[in-house]
XYZ file of C-alpha atoms in Angstrom:
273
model
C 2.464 25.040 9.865
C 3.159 21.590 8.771
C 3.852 18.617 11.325
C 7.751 17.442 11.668
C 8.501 14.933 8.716
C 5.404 16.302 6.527
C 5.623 18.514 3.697
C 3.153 21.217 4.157
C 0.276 20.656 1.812
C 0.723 17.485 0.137
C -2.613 16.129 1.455
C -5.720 17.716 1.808
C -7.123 17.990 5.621
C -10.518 16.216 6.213
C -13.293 17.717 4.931
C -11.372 19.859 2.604
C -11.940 18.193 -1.318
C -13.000 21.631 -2.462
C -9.719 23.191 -1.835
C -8.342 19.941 -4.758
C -8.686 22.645 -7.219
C -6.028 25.100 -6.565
C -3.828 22.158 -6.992
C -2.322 20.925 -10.289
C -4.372 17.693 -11.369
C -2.672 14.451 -10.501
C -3.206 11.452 -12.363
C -6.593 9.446 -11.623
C -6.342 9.001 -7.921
C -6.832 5.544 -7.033
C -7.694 5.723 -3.513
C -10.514 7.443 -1.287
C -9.756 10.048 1.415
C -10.722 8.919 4.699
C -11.441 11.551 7.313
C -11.941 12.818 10.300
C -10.419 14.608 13.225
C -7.193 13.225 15.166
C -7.729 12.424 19.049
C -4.923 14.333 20.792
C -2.944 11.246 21.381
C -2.332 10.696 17.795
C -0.964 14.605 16.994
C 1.415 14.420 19.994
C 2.314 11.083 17.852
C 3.183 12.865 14.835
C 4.754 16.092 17.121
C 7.096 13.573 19.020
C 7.912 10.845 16.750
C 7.517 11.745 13.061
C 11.417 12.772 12.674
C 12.255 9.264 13.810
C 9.755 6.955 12.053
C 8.360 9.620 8.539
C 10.810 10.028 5.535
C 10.371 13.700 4.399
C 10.333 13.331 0.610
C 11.376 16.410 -1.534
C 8.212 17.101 -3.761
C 8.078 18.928 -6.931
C 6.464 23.011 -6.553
C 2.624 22.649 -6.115
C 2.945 19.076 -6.242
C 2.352 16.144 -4.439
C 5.166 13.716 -6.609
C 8.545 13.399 -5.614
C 11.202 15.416 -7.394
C 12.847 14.225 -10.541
C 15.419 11.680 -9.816
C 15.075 10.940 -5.989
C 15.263 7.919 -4.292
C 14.850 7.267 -1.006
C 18.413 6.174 0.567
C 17.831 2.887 2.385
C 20.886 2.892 4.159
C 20.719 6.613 5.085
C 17.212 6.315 6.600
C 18.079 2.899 8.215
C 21.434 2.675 9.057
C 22.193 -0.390 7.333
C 21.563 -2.576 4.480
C 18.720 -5.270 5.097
C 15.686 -6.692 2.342
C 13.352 -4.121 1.869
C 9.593 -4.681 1.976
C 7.417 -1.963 0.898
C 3.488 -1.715 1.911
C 0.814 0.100 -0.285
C -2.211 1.643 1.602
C -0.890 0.675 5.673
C -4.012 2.048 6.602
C -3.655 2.142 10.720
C -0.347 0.254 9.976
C -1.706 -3.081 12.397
C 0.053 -5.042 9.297
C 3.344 -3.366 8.730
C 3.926 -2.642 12.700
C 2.973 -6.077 13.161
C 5.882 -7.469 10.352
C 8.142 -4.927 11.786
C 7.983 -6.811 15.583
C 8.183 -9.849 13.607
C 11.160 -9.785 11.099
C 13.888 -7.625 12.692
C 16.197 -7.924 10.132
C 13.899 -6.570 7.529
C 13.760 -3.142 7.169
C 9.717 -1.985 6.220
C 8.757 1.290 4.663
C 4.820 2.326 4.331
C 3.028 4.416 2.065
C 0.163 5.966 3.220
C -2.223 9.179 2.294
C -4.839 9.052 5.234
C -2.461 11.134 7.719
C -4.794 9.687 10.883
C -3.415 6.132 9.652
C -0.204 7.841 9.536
C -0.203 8.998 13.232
C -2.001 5.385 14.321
C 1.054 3.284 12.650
C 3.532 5.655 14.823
C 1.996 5.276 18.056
C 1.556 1.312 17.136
C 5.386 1.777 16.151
C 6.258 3.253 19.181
C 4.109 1.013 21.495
C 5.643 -1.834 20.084
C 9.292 -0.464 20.139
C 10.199 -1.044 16.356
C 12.570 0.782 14.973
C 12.841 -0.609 11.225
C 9.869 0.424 9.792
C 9.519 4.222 8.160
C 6.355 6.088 6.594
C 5.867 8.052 3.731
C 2.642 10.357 2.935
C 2.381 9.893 -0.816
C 0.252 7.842 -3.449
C 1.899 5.330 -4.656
C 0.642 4.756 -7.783
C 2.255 7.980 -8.950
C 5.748 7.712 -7.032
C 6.737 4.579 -6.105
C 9.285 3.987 -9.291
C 10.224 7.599 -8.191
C 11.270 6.705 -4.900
C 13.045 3.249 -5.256
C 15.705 2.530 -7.413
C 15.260 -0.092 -10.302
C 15.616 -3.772 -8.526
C 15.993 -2.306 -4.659
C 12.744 -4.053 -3.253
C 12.474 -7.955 -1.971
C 8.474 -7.277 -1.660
C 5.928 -5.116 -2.376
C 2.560 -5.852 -0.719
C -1.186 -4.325 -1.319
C -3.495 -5.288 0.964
C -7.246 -4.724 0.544
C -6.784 -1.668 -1.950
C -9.015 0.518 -2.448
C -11.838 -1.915 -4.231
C -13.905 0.888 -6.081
C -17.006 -1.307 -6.595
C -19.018 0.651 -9.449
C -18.150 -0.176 -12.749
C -17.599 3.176 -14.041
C -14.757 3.826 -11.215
C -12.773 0.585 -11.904
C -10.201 2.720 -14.191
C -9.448 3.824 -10.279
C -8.273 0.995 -9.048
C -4.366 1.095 -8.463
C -4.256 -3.108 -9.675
C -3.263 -2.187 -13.537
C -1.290 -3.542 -15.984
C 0.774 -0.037 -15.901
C 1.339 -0.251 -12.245
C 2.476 -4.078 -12.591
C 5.207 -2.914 -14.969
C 6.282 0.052 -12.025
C 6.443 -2.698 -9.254
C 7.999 -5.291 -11.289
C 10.698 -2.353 -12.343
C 11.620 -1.992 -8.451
C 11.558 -5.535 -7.169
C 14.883 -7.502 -7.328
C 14.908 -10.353 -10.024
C 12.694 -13.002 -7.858
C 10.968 -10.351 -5.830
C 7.345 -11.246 -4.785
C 4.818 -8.861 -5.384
C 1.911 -10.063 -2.485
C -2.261 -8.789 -2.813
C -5.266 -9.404 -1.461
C -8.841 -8.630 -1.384
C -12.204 -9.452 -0.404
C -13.625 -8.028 -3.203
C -14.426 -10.915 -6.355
C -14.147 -8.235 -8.984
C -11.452 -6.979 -8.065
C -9.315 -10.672 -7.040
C -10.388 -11.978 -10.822
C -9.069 -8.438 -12.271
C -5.571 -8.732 -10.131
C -5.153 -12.401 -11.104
C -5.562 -10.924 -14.840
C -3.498 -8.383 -14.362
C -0.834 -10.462 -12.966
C -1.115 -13.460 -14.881
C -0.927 -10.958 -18.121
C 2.182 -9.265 -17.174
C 5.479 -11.127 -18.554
C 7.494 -9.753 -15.980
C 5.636 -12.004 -13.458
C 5.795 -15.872 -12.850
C 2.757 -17.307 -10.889
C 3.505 -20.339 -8.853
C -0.367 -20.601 -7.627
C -1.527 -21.147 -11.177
C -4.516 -23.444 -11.364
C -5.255 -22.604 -7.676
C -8.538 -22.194 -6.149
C -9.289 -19.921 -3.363
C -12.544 -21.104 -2.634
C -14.112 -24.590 -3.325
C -17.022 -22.248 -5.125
C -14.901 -20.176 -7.198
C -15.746 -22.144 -10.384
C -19.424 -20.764 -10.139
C -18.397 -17.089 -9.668
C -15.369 -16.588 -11.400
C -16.162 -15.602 -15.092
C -12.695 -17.738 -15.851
C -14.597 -20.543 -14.400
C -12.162 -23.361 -12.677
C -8.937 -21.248 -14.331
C -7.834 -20.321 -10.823
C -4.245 -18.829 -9.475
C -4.489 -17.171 -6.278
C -1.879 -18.411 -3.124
C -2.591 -19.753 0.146
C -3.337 -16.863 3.009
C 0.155 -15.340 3.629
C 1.077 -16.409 7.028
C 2.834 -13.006 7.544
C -0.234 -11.343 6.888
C -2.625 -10.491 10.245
C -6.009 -9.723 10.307
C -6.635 -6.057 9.921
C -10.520 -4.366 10.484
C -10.257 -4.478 6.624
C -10.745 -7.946 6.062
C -12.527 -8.257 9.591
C -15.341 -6.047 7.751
C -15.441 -8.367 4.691
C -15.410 -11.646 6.678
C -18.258 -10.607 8.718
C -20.323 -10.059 5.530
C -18.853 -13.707 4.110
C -16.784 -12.484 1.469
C -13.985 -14.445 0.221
C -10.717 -12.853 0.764
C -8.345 -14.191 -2.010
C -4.305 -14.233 -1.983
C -1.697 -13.063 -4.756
C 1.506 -14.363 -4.668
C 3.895 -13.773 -7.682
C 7.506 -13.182 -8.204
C 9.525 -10.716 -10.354
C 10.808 -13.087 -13.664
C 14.625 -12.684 -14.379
């Protein structure tokens, strides 16, 4: 039986790849499943509180995408009409809960796979006694133009995605010039699309991808991140990444970089007209 707010079977359980293959195949997936088991805490999380803070999203048969021609209903789900800021990969939703408590008047919806980050950001949620900030169990990088209308978001942020170091598995990563032209389609003319990462790769790629899209306008162009980035970026001196978003805490994902002395480097770029 699924949870409340879940449709049954649209992520595999921990542990359970092998069962992938029963399913239709999904695009290339550009994230990696995260297990293990829930402590009790977090499934009387999802059994008390998923109606309230997890949008049930009508999926396709067999299928993990949203139906044809669905949007998610901002004022329906929120009760109002407020900017919209949309989160890709919450992980244990410290960030989102955190810009939730934050910015009242901002309504915050998360998209998430890893179902144990799912029940963390609800019991954060709850602790913290938010009430604008909704979840959605889904991959982004093959629904989110399916699940906001054209021009509905004021910000879209991915933090600390999914880095997929080896070379080979770089056509993984959800930073693409395909997935620029699906975010720029749902932010609002002068949206702000926000990224980080503490992977060097990974920053340079973004700040191609980015800087390569004509839908974007980068006001960090020429911008270091790090005094040193001339002798490690393959652009050399060429630059473009923002000062640290202020809105942006520190999550164990860039905790884990820092303590190894990587450079975490900003994105900051807006939606042309």
């Amino acid at each position: 039986m699924s949870k409340p707010g879940f449709v049954s079977g649209s992520v595999s359980p921990p542990g359970e790849e092998g069962q992938a293959a029963e399913r239709p195949l999904a695009r290339t997936r550009s994230f990696t499943r995260r297990g293990g088991r829930m402590p009790e805490r977090h499934h009387r999380a999802l059994a008390d509180h998923s109606e309230q803070y997890v949008i049930d999203v009508p999926r396709k048969e067999a299928s993990t995408e949203p139906i044809d021609g669905y949007h998610v209903d901002m004022e329906q789900v929120f009760g109002r009409t407020a900017p919209l800021v949309v989160e890709i990969g919450s992980g244990a939703g410290d960030q989102v809960v955190h810009a939730a408590a934050e910015n009242p008047g901002t309504d915050f919806i998360a998209l998430e796979v890893w179902r144990p980050g799912i029940a963390q950001t609800i019991s954060k949620a709850v602790h913290a006694g938010v009430t604008n900030v909704r979840l959605i169990e889904i991959d982004a990088s093959e629904a989110l133009d399916r699940l906001f209308a054209p021009g509905s978001v004021a910000e879209v942020w991915t933090f600390f995605p999914d880095p997929w170091p080896k070379s080979k598995h770089h056509k993984r990563r959800l930073v693409q010039p395909g997935f620029a032209e699906v975010v720029a389609d749902v932010l609002v003319p002068g949206g702000t699309w926000r990224l980080a990462t503490d992977w060097a790769d990974y920053a340079w790629q973004m700040r191609d991808v980015v800087e390569g899209s004509p839908r974007f306008d980068n006001p960090h162009v020429g911008r270091l991140a790090d005094p040193g980035d001339p002798d490690v970026d393959p652009e050399g001196a060429r630059g473009g990444f923002a000062p640290r978003f202020e809105g942006r805490t520190t999550t164990r994902f860039e905790n884990k970089g820092l303590k190894v002395e990587r450079v975490v480097r900003d994105l900051a770029v807006t939606r042309a007209n």
